[in-house]
PDB file of C-alpha atoms in Angstrom:
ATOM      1  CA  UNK A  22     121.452  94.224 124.201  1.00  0.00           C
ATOM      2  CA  UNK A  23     119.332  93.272 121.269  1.00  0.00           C
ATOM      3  CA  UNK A  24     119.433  95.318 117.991  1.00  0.00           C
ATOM      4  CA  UNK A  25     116.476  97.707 116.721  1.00  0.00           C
ATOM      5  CA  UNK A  26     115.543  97.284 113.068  1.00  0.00           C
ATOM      6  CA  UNK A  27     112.774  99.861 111.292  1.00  0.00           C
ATOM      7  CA  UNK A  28     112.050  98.353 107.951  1.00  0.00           C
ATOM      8  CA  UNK A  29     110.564 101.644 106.224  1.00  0.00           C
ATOM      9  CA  UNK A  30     109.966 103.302 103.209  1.00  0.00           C
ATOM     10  CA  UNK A  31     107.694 106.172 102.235  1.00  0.00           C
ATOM     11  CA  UNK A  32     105.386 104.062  99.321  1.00  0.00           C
ATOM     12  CA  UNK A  33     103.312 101.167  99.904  1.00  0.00           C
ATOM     13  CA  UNK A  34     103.329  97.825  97.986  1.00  0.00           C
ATOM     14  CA  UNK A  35     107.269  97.476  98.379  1.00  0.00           C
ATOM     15  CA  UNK A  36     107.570  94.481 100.748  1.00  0.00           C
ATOM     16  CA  UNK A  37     108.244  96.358 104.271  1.00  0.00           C
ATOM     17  CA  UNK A  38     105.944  94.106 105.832  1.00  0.00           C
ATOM     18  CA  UNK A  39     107.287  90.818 103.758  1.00  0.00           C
ATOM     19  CA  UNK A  40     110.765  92.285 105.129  1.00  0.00           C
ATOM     20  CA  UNK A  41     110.154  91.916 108.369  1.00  0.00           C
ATOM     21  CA  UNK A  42     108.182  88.897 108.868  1.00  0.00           C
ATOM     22  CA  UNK A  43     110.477  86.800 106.408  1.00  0.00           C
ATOM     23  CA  UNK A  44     113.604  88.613 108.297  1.00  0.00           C
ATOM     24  CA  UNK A  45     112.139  88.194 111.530  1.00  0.00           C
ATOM     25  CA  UNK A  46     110.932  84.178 110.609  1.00  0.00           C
ATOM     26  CA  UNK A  47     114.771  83.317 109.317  1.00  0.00           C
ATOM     27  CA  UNK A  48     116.463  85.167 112.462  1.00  0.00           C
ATOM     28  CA  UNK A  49     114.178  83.567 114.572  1.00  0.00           C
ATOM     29  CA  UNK A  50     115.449  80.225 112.722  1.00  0.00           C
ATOM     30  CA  UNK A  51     118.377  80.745 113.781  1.00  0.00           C
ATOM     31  CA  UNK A  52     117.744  80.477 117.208  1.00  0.00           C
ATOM     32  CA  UNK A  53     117.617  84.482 118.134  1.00  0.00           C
ATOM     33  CA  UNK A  54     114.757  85.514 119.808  1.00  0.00           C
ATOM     34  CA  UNK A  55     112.718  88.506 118.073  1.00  0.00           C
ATOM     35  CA  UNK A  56     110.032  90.894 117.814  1.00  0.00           C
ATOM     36  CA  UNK A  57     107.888  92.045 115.755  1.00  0.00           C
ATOM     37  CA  UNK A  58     106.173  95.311 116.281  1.00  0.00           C
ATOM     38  CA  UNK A  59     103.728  96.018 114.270  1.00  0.00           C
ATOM     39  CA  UNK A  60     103.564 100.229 113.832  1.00  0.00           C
ATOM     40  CA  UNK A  61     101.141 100.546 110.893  1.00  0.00           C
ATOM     41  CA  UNK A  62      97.794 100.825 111.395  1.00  0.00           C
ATOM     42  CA  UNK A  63      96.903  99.073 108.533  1.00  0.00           C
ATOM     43  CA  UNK A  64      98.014  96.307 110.607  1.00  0.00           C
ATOM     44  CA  UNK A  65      99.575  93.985 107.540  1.00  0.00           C
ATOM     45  CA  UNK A  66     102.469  92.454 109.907  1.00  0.00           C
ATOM     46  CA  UNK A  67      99.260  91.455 112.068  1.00  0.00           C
ATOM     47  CA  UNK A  68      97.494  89.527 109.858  1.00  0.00           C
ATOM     48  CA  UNK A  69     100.559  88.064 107.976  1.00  0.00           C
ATOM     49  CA  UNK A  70     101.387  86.445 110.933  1.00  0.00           C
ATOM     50  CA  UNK A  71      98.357  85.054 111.038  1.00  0.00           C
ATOM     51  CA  UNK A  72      95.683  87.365 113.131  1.00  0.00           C
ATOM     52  CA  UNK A  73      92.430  86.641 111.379  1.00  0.00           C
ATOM     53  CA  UNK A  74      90.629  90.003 113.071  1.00  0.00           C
ATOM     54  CA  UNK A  75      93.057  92.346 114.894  1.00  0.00           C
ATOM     55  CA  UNK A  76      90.378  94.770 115.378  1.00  0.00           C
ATOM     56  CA  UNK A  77      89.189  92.587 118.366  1.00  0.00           C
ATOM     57  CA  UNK A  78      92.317  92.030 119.988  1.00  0.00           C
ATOM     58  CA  UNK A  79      92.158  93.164 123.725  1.00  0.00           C
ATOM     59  CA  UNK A  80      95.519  94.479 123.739  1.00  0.00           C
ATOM     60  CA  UNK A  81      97.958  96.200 120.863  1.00  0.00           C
ATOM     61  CA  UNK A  82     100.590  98.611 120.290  1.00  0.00           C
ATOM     62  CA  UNK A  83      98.117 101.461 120.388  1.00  0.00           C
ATOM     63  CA  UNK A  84      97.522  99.971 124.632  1.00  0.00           C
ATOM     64  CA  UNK A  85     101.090 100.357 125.442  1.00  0.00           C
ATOM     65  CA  UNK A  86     101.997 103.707 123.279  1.00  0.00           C
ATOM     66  CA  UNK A  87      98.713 105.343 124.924  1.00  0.00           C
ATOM     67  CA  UNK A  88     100.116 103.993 128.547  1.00  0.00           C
ATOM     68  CA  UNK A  89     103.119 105.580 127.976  1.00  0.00           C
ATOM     69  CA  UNK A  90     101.443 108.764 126.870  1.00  0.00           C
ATOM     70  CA  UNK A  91      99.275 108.718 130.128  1.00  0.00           C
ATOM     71  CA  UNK A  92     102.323 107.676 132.127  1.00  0.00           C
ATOM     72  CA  UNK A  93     101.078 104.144 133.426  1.00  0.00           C
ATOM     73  CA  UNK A  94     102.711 101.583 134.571  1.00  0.00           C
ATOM     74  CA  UNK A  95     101.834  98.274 131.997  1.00  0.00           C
ATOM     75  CA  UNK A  96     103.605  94.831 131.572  1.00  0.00           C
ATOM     76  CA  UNK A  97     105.345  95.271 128.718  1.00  0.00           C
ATOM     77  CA  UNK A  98     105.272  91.749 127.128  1.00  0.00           C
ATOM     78  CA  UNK A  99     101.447  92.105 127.674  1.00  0.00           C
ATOM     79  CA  UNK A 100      99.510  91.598 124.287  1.00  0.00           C
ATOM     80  CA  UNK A 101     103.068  89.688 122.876  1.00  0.00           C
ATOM     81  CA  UNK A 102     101.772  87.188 120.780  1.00  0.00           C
ATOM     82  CA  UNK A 103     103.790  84.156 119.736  1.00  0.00           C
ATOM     83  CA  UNK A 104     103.831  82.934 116.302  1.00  0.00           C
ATOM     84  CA  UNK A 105     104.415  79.072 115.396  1.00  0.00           C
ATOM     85  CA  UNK A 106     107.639  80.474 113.577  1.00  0.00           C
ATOM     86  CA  UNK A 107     109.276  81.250 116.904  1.00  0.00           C
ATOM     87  CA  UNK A 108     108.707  85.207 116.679  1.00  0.00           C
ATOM     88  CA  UNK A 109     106.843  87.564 119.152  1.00  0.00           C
ATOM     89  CA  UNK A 110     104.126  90.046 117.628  1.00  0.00           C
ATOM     90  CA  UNK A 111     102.866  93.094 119.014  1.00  0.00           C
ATOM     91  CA  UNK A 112     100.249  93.849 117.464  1.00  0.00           C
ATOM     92  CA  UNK A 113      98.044  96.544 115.685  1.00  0.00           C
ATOM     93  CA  UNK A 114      94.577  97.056 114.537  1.00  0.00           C
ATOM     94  CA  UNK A 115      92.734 100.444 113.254  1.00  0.00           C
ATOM     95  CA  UNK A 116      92.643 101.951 116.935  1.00  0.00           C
ATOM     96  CA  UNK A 117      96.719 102.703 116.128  1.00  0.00           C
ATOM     97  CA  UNK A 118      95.474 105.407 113.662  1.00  0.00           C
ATOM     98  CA  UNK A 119      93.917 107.060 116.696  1.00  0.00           C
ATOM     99  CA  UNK A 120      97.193 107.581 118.438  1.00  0.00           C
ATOM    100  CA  UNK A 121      98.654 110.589 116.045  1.00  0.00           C
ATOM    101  CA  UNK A 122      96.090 112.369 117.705  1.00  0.00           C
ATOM    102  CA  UNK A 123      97.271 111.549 121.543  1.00  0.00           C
ATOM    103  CA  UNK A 124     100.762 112.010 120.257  1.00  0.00           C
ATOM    104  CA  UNK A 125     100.807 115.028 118.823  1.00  0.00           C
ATOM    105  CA  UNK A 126     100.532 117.729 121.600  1.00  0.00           C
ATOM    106  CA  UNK A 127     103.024 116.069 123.632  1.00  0.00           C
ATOM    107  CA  UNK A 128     106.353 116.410 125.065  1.00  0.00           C
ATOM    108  CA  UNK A 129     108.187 114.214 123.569  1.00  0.00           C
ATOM    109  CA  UNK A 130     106.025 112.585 121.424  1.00  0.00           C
ATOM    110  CA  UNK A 131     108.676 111.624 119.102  1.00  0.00           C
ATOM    111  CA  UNK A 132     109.959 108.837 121.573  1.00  0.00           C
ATOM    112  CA  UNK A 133     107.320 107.457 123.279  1.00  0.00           C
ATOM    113  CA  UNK A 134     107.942 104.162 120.833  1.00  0.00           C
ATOM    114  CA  UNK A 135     111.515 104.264 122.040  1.00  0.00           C
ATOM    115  CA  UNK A 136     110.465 104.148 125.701  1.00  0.00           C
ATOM    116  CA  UNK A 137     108.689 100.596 124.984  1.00  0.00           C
ATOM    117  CA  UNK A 138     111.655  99.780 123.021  1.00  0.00           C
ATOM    118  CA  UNK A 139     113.750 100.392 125.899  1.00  0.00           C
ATOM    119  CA  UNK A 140     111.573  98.296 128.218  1.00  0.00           C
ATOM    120  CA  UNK A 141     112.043  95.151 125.977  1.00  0.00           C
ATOM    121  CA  UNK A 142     115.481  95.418 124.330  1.00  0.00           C
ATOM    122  CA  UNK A 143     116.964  93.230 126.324  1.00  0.00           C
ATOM    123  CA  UNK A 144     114.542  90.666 126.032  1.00  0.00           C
ATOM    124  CA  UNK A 145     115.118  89.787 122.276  1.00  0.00           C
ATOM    125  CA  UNK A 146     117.876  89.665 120.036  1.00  0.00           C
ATOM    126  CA  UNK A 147     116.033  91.315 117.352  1.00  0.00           C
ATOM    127  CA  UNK A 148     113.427  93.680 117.167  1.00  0.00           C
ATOM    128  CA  UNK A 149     111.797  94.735 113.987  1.00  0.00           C
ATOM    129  CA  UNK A 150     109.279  97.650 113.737  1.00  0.00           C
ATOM    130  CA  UNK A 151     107.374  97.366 110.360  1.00  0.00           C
ATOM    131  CA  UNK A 152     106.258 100.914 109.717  1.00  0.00           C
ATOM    132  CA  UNK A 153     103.389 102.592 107.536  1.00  0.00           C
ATOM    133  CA  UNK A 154     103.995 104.263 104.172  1.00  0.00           C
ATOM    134  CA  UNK A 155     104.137 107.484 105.222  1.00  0.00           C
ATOM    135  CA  UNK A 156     106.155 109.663 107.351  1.00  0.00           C
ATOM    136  CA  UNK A 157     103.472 110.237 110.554  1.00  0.00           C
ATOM    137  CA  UNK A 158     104.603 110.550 114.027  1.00  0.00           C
ATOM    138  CA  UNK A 159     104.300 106.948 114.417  1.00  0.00           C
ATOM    139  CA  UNK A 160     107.310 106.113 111.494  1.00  0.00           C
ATOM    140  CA  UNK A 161     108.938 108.965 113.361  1.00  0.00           C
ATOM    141  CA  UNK A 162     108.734 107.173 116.370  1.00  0.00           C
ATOM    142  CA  UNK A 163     110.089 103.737 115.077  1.00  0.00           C
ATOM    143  CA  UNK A 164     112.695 105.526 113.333  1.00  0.00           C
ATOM    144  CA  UNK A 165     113.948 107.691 116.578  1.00  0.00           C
ATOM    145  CA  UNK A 166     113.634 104.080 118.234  1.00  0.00           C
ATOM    146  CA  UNK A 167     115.978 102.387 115.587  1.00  0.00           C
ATOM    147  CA  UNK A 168     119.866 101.292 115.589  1.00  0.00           C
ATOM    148  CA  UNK A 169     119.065 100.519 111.735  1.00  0.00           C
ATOM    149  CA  UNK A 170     117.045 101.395 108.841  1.00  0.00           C
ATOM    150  CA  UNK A 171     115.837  98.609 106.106  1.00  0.00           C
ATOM    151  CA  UNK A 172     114.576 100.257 103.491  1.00  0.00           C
ATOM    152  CA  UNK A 173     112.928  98.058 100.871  1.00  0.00           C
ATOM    153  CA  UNK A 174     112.981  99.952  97.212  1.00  0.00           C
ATOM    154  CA  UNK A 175     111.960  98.179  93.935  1.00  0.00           C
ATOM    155  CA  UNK A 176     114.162 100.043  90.710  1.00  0.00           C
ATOM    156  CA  UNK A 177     111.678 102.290  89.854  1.00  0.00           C
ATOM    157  CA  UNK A 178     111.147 106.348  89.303  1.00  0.00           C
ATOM    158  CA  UNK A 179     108.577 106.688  92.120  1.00  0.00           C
ATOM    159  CA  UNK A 180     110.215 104.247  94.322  1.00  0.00           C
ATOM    160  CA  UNK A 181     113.752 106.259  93.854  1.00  0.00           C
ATOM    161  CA  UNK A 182     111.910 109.894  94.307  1.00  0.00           C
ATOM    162  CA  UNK A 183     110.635 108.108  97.892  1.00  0.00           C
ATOM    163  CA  UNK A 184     113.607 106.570  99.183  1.00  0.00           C
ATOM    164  CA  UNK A 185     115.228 110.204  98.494  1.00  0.00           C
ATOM    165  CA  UNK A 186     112.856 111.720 100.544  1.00  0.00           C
ATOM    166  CA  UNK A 187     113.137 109.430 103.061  1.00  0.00           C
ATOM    167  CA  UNK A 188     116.528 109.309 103.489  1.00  0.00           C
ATOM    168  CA  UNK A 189     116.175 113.303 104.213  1.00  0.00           C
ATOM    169  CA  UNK A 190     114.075 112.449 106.774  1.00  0.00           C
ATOM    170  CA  UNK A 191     116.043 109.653 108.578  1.00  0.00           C
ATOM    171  CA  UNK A 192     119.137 112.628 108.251  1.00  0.00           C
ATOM    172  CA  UNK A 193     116.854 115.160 110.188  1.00  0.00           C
ATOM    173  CA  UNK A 194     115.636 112.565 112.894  1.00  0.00           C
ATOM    174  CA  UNK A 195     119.465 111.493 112.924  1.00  0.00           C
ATOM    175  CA  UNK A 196     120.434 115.099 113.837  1.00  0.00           C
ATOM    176  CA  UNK A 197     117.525 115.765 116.185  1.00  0.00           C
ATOM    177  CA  UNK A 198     116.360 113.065 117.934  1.00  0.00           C
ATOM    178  CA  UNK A 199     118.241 109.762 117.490  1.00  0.00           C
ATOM    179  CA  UNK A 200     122.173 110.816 116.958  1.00  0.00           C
ATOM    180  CA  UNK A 201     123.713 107.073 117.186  1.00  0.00           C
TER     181      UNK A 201
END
């Protein structure tokens, strides 16, 4: 059974993405198979791995996470994309942004990442969710989906005062939705 990584923090410009891809790129070196899934709308883990335009991809994160919201059946290795470095990507583009909105009056809506998750897990060693900078129901997801949290942090004031809050955050989702 593969392992769940959420590399998160609650400030941009910290290296979550450049965490994951270089993490993900050296595991996958090392003959382990892994995943990428890309759960920022901003889509950086996208186009670091080398998608020139994600906004005209047929198929993303925001496909499967409304399919599970709608309760369809999907493939779920559909809109994988393979990277020369040996990693799978799901991607995202801007239409992820669009999918607080579905989630949010929703049973549930805290795991519908984790149902995907669940789906694939045993299909890769690794999986590595790069997450936004902020704490919206989709890092909520990722983090309820998670075995472990990488949280990037530069020594700095503002970069303490966030992984603080974060850490609170992790504690609450911990208690409430993701115990192990």
């Amino acid at each position: 059974m593969g392992k769940i990584l959420a590399v998160s923090a609650r400030k941009g410009g910290i290296g979550k993405t450049t965490t994951a891809v270089s993490l993900g790129a050296s595991l996958a070196r090392q003959g382990k198979r892994v995943l990428i899934v890309d759960a920022d709308s901003q889509h950086s883990a996208t186009v670091s791995l080398g998608v020139a335009e994600p906004n005209k991809l047929p198929f993303t994160l925001a496909n499967v996470m409304q399919s599970i919201i709608n309760e369809q059946e999907f493939d779920p290795l559909q809109g994988l994309i393979s990277h020369t470095e040996g990693i799978s990507l799901l991607p995202s583009n801007n239409t992820l942004a669009g999918i607080e909105v579905a989630l949010a009056p929703i049973i549930g809506r805290e795991t519908v990442l984790k149902q995907y998750i669940d789906k694939v897990r045993g299909l890769f060693d690794y999986t590595l969710l790069d997450t936004a900078p902020t704490l919206d129901l989709l890092t909520v997801n990722a983090l309820a989906a998670a075995d472990r949290v990488i949280i990037p942090v530069a020594p700095k004031f503002l970069d303490a005062k966030s992984l603080e809050l974060l850490l609170k955050s992790i504690a609450q989702i911990r208690r409430h939705i993701n115990p192990p």
